[in-house]
Short mmCIF file of N, CA and C in Angstrom, two decimals:
data_model
loop_
_atom_site.label_atom_id
_atom_site.label_comp_id
_atom_site.label_asym_id
_atom_site.label_seq_id
_atom_site.Cartn_x
_atom_site.Cartn_y
_atom_site.Cartn_z
N ALA A 1 -34.52 -16.46 27.69
CA ALA A 1 -33.58 -17.37 27.07
C ALA A 1 -32.17 -16.84 27.28
N GLN A 2 -31.30 -17.78 27.53
CA GLN A 2 -29.91 -17.41 27.77
C GLN A 2 -29.12 -17.50 26.47
N ALA A 3 -28.33 -16.47 26.18
CA ALA A 3 -27.53 -16.45 24.95
C ALA A 3 -26.40 -17.46 25.06
N LYS A 4 -26.15 -18.14 23.94
CA LYS A 4 -25.04 -19.09 23.90
C LYS A 4 -23.73 -18.31 23.73
N VAL A 5 -22.72 -18.74 24.42
CA VAL A 5 -21.42 -18.11 24.33
C VAL A 5 -20.53 -19.00 23.47
N CYS A 6 -19.95 -18.41 22.47
CA CYS A 6 -19.06 -19.14 21.58
C CYS A 6 -17.71 -19.30 22.27
N ARG A 7 -17.30 -20.51 22.45
CA ARG A 7 -16.03 -20.77 23.12
C ARG A 7 -15.00 -21.36 22.15
N GLN A 8 -15.23 -21.11 20.87
CA GLN A 8 -14.30 -21.60 19.87
C GLN A 8 -12.99 -20.83 19.97
N ARG A 9 -11.92 -21.56 19.90
CA ARG A 9 -10.60 -20.93 20.02
C ARG A 9 -10.20 -20.27 18.71
N VAL A 10 -9.75 -19.05 18.78
CA VAL A 10 -9.35 -18.30 17.60
C VAL A 10 -7.82 -18.33 17.53
N ARG A 11 -7.30 -18.74 16.36
CA ARG A 11 -5.86 -18.77 16.18
C ARG A 11 -5.36 -17.37 15.81
N PRO A 12 -4.19 -16.98 16.33
CA PRO A 12 -3.65 -15.66 15.97
C PRO A 12 -3.24 -15.63 14.51
N LEU A 13 -3.29 -14.44 13.91
CA LEU A 13 -2.87 -14.26 12.53
C LEU A 13 -1.36 -14.41 12.43
N ARG A 14 -0.93 -14.99 11.35
CA ARG A 14 0.50 -15.12 11.10
C ARG A 14 1.01 -13.84 10.45
N SER A 15 2.24 -13.51 10.73
CA SER A 15 2.84 -12.36 10.06
C SER A 15 3.34 -12.76 8.68
N SER A 16 3.46 -14.06 8.43
CA SER A 16 3.95 -14.55 7.15
C SER A 16 2.81 -15.18 6.36
N PRO A 17 2.67 -14.85 5.06
CA PRO A 17 1.61 -15.43 4.28
C PRO A 17 1.86 -16.89 3.91
N SER A 18 3.07 -17.36 4.11
CA SER A 18 3.43 -18.72 3.74
C SER A 18 3.09 -19.70 4.85
N PRO A 19 2.47 -20.84 4.51
CA PRO A 19 2.17 -21.83 5.54
C PRO A 19 3.45 -22.47 6.09
N LEU A 20 4.55 -22.34 5.37
CA LEU A 20 5.81 -22.91 5.81
C LEU A 20 6.61 -21.94 6.66
N GLY A 21 6.08 -20.76 6.86
CA GLY A 21 6.74 -19.77 7.70
C GLY A 21 7.83 -18.98 6.99
N ALA A 22 7.86 -19.02 5.66
CA ALA A 22 8.85 -18.25 4.92
C ALA A 22 8.57 -16.76 5.09
N PRO A 23 9.61 -15.95 5.11
CA PRO A 23 9.38 -14.51 5.27
C PRO A 23 8.68 -13.93 4.05
N PRO A 24 7.89 -12.87 4.26
CA PRO A 24 7.22 -12.22 3.12
C PRO A 24 8.24 -11.67 2.14
N SER A 25 7.85 -11.55 0.90
CA SER A 25 8.75 -11.07 -0.13
C SER A 25 8.97 -9.57 -0.03
N PHE A 26 10.00 -9.10 -0.74
CA PHE A 26 10.26 -7.66 -0.78
C PHE A 26 9.08 -6.93 -1.39
N ALA A 27 8.48 -7.53 -2.43
CA ALA A 27 7.34 -6.89 -3.08
C ALA A 27 6.21 -6.66 -2.10
N THR A 28 6.01 -7.61 -1.19
CA THR A 28 4.94 -7.49 -0.20
C THR A 28 5.30 -6.45 0.86
N MET A 29 6.48 -6.59 1.41
CA MET A 29 6.88 -5.73 2.53
C MET A 29 7.41 -4.37 2.07
N GLY A 30 7.98 -4.32 0.88
CA GLY A 30 8.63 -3.10 0.41
C GLY A 30 7.68 -1.97 0.09
N MET A 31 6.40 -2.27 -0.12
CA MET A 31 5.45 -1.23 -0.50
C MET A 31 5.34 -0.13 0.55
N LYS A 32 5.36 -0.48 1.82
CA LYS A 32 5.23 0.58 2.83
C LYS A 32 6.47 1.46 2.85
N TYR A 33 7.63 0.88 2.56
CA TYR A 33 8.85 1.67 2.51
C TYR A 33 8.83 2.60 1.30
N LEU A 34 8.40 2.07 0.18
CA LEU A 34 8.31 2.89 -1.03
C LEU A 34 7.25 3.98 -0.86
N ALA A 35 6.13 3.65 -0.22
CA ALA A 35 5.09 4.65 0.02
C ALA A 35 5.63 5.78 0.91
N ALA A 36 6.38 5.44 1.94
CA ALA A 36 6.97 6.46 2.81
C ALA A 36 7.97 7.30 2.04
N TYR A 37 8.73 6.68 1.15
CA TYR A 37 9.69 7.41 0.31
C TYR A 37 8.94 8.44 -0.54
N MET A 38 7.85 8.01 -1.15
CA MET A 38 7.08 8.91 -2.01
C MET A 38 6.38 10.00 -1.19
N MET A 39 6.00 9.69 0.03
CA MET A 39 5.43 10.72 0.90
C MET A 39 6.47 11.81 1.19
N ALA A 40 7.71 11.39 1.37
CA ALA A 40 8.78 12.36 1.61
C ALA A 40 8.98 13.24 0.38
N VAL A 41 8.86 12.64 -0.82
CA VAL A 41 8.97 13.43 -2.06
C VAL A 41 7.84 14.45 -2.13
N ILE A 42 6.63 14.01 -1.83
CA ILE A 42 5.49 14.93 -1.83
C ILE A 42 5.70 16.05 -0.81
N GLY A 43 6.36 15.71 0.29
CA GLY A 43 6.65 16.69 1.33
C GLY A 43 7.76 17.67 0.98
N GLY A 44 8.38 17.50 -0.20
CA GLY A 44 9.36 18.47 -0.64
C GLY A 44 10.80 17.98 -0.74
N LYS A 45 11.05 16.73 -0.39
CA LYS A 45 12.42 16.20 -0.50
C LYS A 45 12.61 15.63 -1.90
N ASP A 46 13.59 16.13 -2.64
CA ASP A 46 13.86 15.62 -3.98
C ASP A 46 14.43 14.22 -3.94
N ALA A 47 15.31 13.95 -2.98
CA ALA A 47 15.94 12.64 -2.83
C ALA A 47 15.94 12.29 -1.34
N PRO A 48 14.83 11.75 -0.84
CA PRO A 48 14.74 11.44 0.59
C PRO A 48 15.83 10.45 1.02
N SER A 49 16.30 10.64 2.23
CA SER A 49 17.30 9.73 2.81
C SER A 49 16.60 8.59 3.53
N ALA A 50 17.38 7.60 3.91
CA ALA A 50 16.83 6.48 4.68
C ALA A 50 16.25 6.99 6.00
N GLU A 51 16.89 8.00 6.58
CA GLU A 51 16.39 8.57 7.84
C GLU A 51 15.03 9.26 7.63
N ASP A 52 14.84 9.92 6.48
CA ASP A 52 13.55 10.55 6.18
C ASP A 52 12.45 9.48 6.12
N VAL A 53 12.75 8.40 5.41
CA VAL A 53 11.77 7.32 5.25
C VAL A 53 11.47 6.68 6.60
N LYS A 54 12.52 6.44 7.37
CA LYS A 54 12.36 5.82 8.69
C LYS A 54 11.50 6.69 9.61
N ALA A 55 11.72 8.00 9.56
CA ALA A 55 10.94 8.92 10.40
C ALA A 55 9.45 8.86 10.04
N ILE A 56 9.15 8.78 8.75
CA ILE A 56 7.75 8.70 8.32
C ILE A 56 7.12 7.40 8.78
N LEU A 57 7.84 6.30 8.60
CA LEU A 57 7.30 5.01 9.02
C LEU A 57 7.07 4.96 10.52
N GLU A 58 8.04 5.41 11.28
CA GLU A 58 7.91 5.40 12.74
C GLU A 58 6.80 6.32 13.22
N ALA A 59 6.60 7.43 12.52
CA ALA A 59 5.50 8.34 12.88
C ALA A 59 4.15 7.66 12.69
N GLY A 60 4.10 6.71 11.76
CA GLY A 60 2.87 5.95 11.53
C GLY A 60 2.77 4.71 12.39
N GLY A 61 3.72 4.52 13.31
CA GLY A 61 3.68 3.37 14.20
C GLY A 61 4.16 2.09 13.55
N ILE A 62 4.94 2.20 12.48
CA ILE A 62 5.42 1.03 11.76
C ILE A 62 6.85 0.73 12.20
N GLU A 63 7.08 -0.51 12.61
CA GLU A 63 8.42 -0.95 12.99
C GLU A 63 9.28 -1.06 11.74
N VAL A 64 10.44 -0.49 11.77
CA VAL A 64 11.31 -0.44 10.59
C VAL A 64 12.32 -1.58 10.63
N ASP A 65 12.35 -2.34 9.54
CA ASP A 65 13.36 -3.37 9.34
C ASP A 65 14.49 -2.71 8.57
N GLN A 66 15.62 -2.49 9.23
CA GLN A 66 16.71 -1.73 8.62
C GLN A 66 17.21 -2.39 7.34
N ALA A 67 17.27 -3.71 7.30
CA ALA A 67 17.73 -4.40 6.09
C ALA A 67 16.78 -4.15 4.92
N MET A 68 15.48 -4.16 5.21
CA MET A 68 14.49 -3.91 4.17
C MET A 68 14.56 -2.46 3.69
N LEU A 69 14.75 -1.55 4.63
CA LEU A 69 14.89 -0.13 4.28
C LEU A 69 16.13 0.08 3.41
N ASP A 70 17.23 -0.53 3.80
CA ASP A 70 18.47 -0.39 3.03
C ASP A 70 18.31 -0.96 1.62
N LEU A 71 17.62 -2.09 1.50
CA LEU A 71 17.39 -2.70 0.19
C LEU A 71 16.55 -1.78 -0.69
N MET A 72 15.48 -1.22 -0.12
CA MET A 72 14.62 -0.31 -0.88
C MET A 72 15.41 0.92 -1.32
N MET A 73 16.24 1.45 -0.43
CA MET A 73 17.02 2.65 -0.77
C MET A 73 17.99 2.36 -1.91
N THR A 74 18.57 1.17 -1.97
CA THR A 74 19.47 0.85 -3.09
C THR A 74 18.69 0.72 -4.39
N LYS A 75 17.44 0.25 -4.30
CA LYS A 75 16.63 0.10 -5.51
C LYS A 75 16.15 1.43 -6.08
N VAL A 76 16.00 2.45 -5.23
CA VAL A 76 15.52 3.76 -5.72
C VAL A 76 16.66 4.74 -5.96
N GLU A 77 17.86 4.36 -5.58
CA GLU A 77 19.01 5.26 -5.72
C GLU A 77 19.22 5.68 -7.17
N GLY A 78 19.31 6.99 -7.38
CA GLY A 78 19.56 7.53 -8.71
C GLY A 78 18.35 7.58 -9.62
N LYS A 79 17.18 7.27 -9.11
CA LYS A 79 15.97 7.28 -9.93
C LYS A 79 15.06 8.42 -9.51
N GLU A 80 14.42 9.02 -10.50
CA GLU A 80 13.42 10.04 -10.23
C GLU A 80 12.11 9.35 -9.86
N VAL A 81 11.30 10.01 -9.06
CA VAL A 81 10.06 9.39 -8.59
C VAL A 81 9.12 9.06 -9.76
N HIS A 82 9.12 9.87 -10.81
CA HIS A 82 8.23 9.56 -11.95
C HIS A 82 8.68 8.28 -12.64
N GLU A 83 9.98 7.96 -12.59
CA GLU A 83 10.46 6.69 -13.14
C GLU A 83 9.95 5.52 -12.31
N LEU A 84 9.95 5.68 -11.01
CA LEU A 84 9.46 4.63 -10.12
C LEU A 84 7.97 4.38 -10.34
N ILE A 85 7.23 5.48 -10.49
CA ILE A 85 5.78 5.35 -10.72
C ILE A 85 5.51 4.67 -12.06
N ALA A 86 6.25 5.07 -13.10
CA ALA A 86 6.05 4.47 -14.43
C ALA A 86 6.37 2.98 -14.40
N ALA A 87 7.44 2.61 -13.71
CA ALA A 87 7.82 1.20 -13.62
C ALA A 87 6.77 0.41 -12.84
N GLY A 88 6.28 0.99 -11.76
CA GLY A 88 5.27 0.30 -10.95
C GLY A 88 3.90 0.26 -11.59
N HIS A 89 3.59 1.26 -12.42
CA HIS A 89 2.27 1.31 -13.05
C HIS A 89 2.01 0.07 -13.89
N GLY A 90 3.00 -0.36 -14.65
CA GLY A 90 2.86 -1.55 -15.46
C GLY A 90 2.59 -2.79 -14.62
N LYS A 91 3.21 -2.86 -13.45
CA LYS A 91 3.01 -4.00 -12.55
C LYS A 91 1.60 -3.99 -11.98
N PHE A 92 1.09 -2.81 -11.64
CA PHE A 92 -0.27 -2.73 -11.12
C PHE A 92 -1.30 -2.98 -12.21
N ALA A 93 -1.02 -2.53 -13.43
CA ALA A 93 -1.94 -2.74 -14.54
C ALA A 93 -2.08 -4.22 -14.84
N ALA A 94 -1.04 -4.98 -14.62
CA ALA A 94 -1.08 -6.42 -14.87
C ALA A 94 -1.99 -7.14 -13.88
N CYS A 95 -2.31 -6.49 -12.77
CA CYS A 95 -3.19 -7.10 -11.77
C CYS A 95 -4.64 -7.10 -12.22
N GLY A 96 -5.01 -6.24 -13.17
CA GLY A 96 -6.39 -6.18 -13.65
C GLY A 96 -7.31 -5.57 -12.61
N GLY A 97 -8.61 -5.88 -12.74
CA GLY A 97 -9.59 -5.40 -11.78
C GLY A 97 -9.92 -3.94 -11.96
N GLY A 98 -10.88 -3.49 -11.21
CA GLY A 98 -11.27 -2.09 -11.19
C GLY A 98 -11.83 -1.58 -12.50
N GLY A 99 -12.32 -0.38 -12.51
CA GLY A 99 -12.81 0.28 -13.72
C GLY A 99 -14.13 -0.27 -14.19
N GLY A 100 -14.56 0.23 -15.33
CA GLY A 100 -15.82 -0.24 -15.94
C GLY A 100 -17.02 0.14 -15.12
N GLY A 101 -18.18 -0.20 -15.63
CA GLY A 101 -19.43 -0.01 -14.90
C GLY A 101 -19.72 1.44 -14.57
N GLY A 102 -20.84 1.67 -13.96
CA GLY A 102 -21.19 2.97 -13.45
C GLY A 102 -21.70 3.97 -14.48
N GLY A 103 -21.82 3.60 -15.72
CA GLY A 103 -22.20 4.56 -16.74
C GLY A 103 -23.68 4.54 -17.10
N GLY A 104 -24.41 3.59 -16.61
CA GLY A 104 -25.82 3.44 -17.02
C GLY A 104 -26.75 4.43 -16.35
N GLY A 105 -27.96 4.52 -16.88
CA GLY A 105 -29.01 5.32 -16.25
C GLY A 105 -29.04 6.77 -16.67
N GLY A 106 -28.17 7.23 -17.52
CA GLY A 106 -28.12 8.64 -17.86
C GLY A 106 -29.10 9.03 -18.97
N GLY A 107 -29.69 8.09 -19.67
CA GLY A 107 -30.53 8.41 -20.82
C GLY A 107 -31.84 9.08 -20.48
N ALA A 108 -32.41 8.80 -19.33
CA ALA A 108 -33.72 9.35 -18.98
C ALA A 108 -33.64 10.78 -18.48
N ALA A 109 -32.49 11.21 -18.03
CA ALA A 109 -32.38 12.54 -17.43
C ALA A 109 -32.76 13.67 -18.38
N PRO A 110 -32.28 13.73 -19.63
CA PRO A 110 -32.67 14.85 -20.49
C PRO A 110 -34.17 14.88 -20.76
N ALA A 111 -34.80 13.73 -20.94
CA ALA A 111 -36.24 13.70 -21.19
C ALA A 111 -37.00 14.22 -19.98
N ALA A 112 -36.57 13.83 -18.80
CA ALA A 112 -37.24 14.30 -17.59
C ALA A 112 -37.09 15.80 -17.44
N GLY A 113 -35.89 16.30 -17.78
CA GLY A 113 -35.65 17.74 -17.69
C GLY A 113 -36.51 18.50 -18.69
N ALA A 114 -36.69 17.97 -19.89
CA ALA A 114 -37.51 18.64 -20.90
C ALA A 114 -38.98 18.66 -20.48
N ALA A 115 -39.43 17.55 -19.89
CA ALA A 115 -40.83 17.48 -19.44
C ALA A 115 -41.07 18.49 -18.32
N ALA A 116 -40.12 18.62 -17.43
CA ALA A 116 -40.26 19.54 -16.31
C ALA A 116 -40.30 20.98 -16.82
N ALA A 117 -39.62 21.25 -17.92
CA ALA A 117 -39.57 22.60 -18.46
C ALA A 117 -40.80 22.90 -19.36
N GLY A 118 -41.66 21.89 -19.52
CA GLY A 118 -42.86 22.12 -20.33
C GLY A 118 -42.66 21.87 -21.79
N GLY A 119 -41.56 21.23 -22.18
CA GLY A 119 -41.28 21.03 -23.58
C GLY A 119 -41.79 19.72 -24.14
N ALA A 120 -42.45 18.89 -23.36
CA ALA A 120 -42.88 17.57 -23.82
C ALA A 120 -44.40 17.52 -23.95
N GLY A 121 -44.96 18.41 -24.66
CA GLY A 121 -46.41 18.39 -24.95
C GLY A 121 -47.29 18.89 -23.83
N GLY A 122 -46.74 19.45 -22.81
CA GLY A 122 -47.58 19.97 -21.72
C GLY A 122 -47.94 21.41 -22.01
N GLY A 123 -49.22 21.69 -21.94
CA GLY A 123 -49.43 23.06 -22.33
C GLY A 123 -50.53 23.68 -21.77
#
């Protein structure tokens, strides 16, 4: 039997999430810039420069939009990284999801351990 070949045309992915072609928001695009900024802080820079952030992004193969980088740098100017994390934490917490679950099944383990040790009537 001969395999069928799918000849359906695949459309390329859009770089914009909007069907009208509007540019992505700062919140969407700014995360990679902020992540690079925080990586620079982890790397030992107390107040990373735009050039530090740009170098990290380019090292990761990310094309840098200078206007977006400049906007992010003005938003973090004069702020400590723990302030940025605290401000962002509330935004991420509002998204919900995650957590819970995974706690079941632990009740049988102590009984099994006691039986194996000979403490459950085996003699």
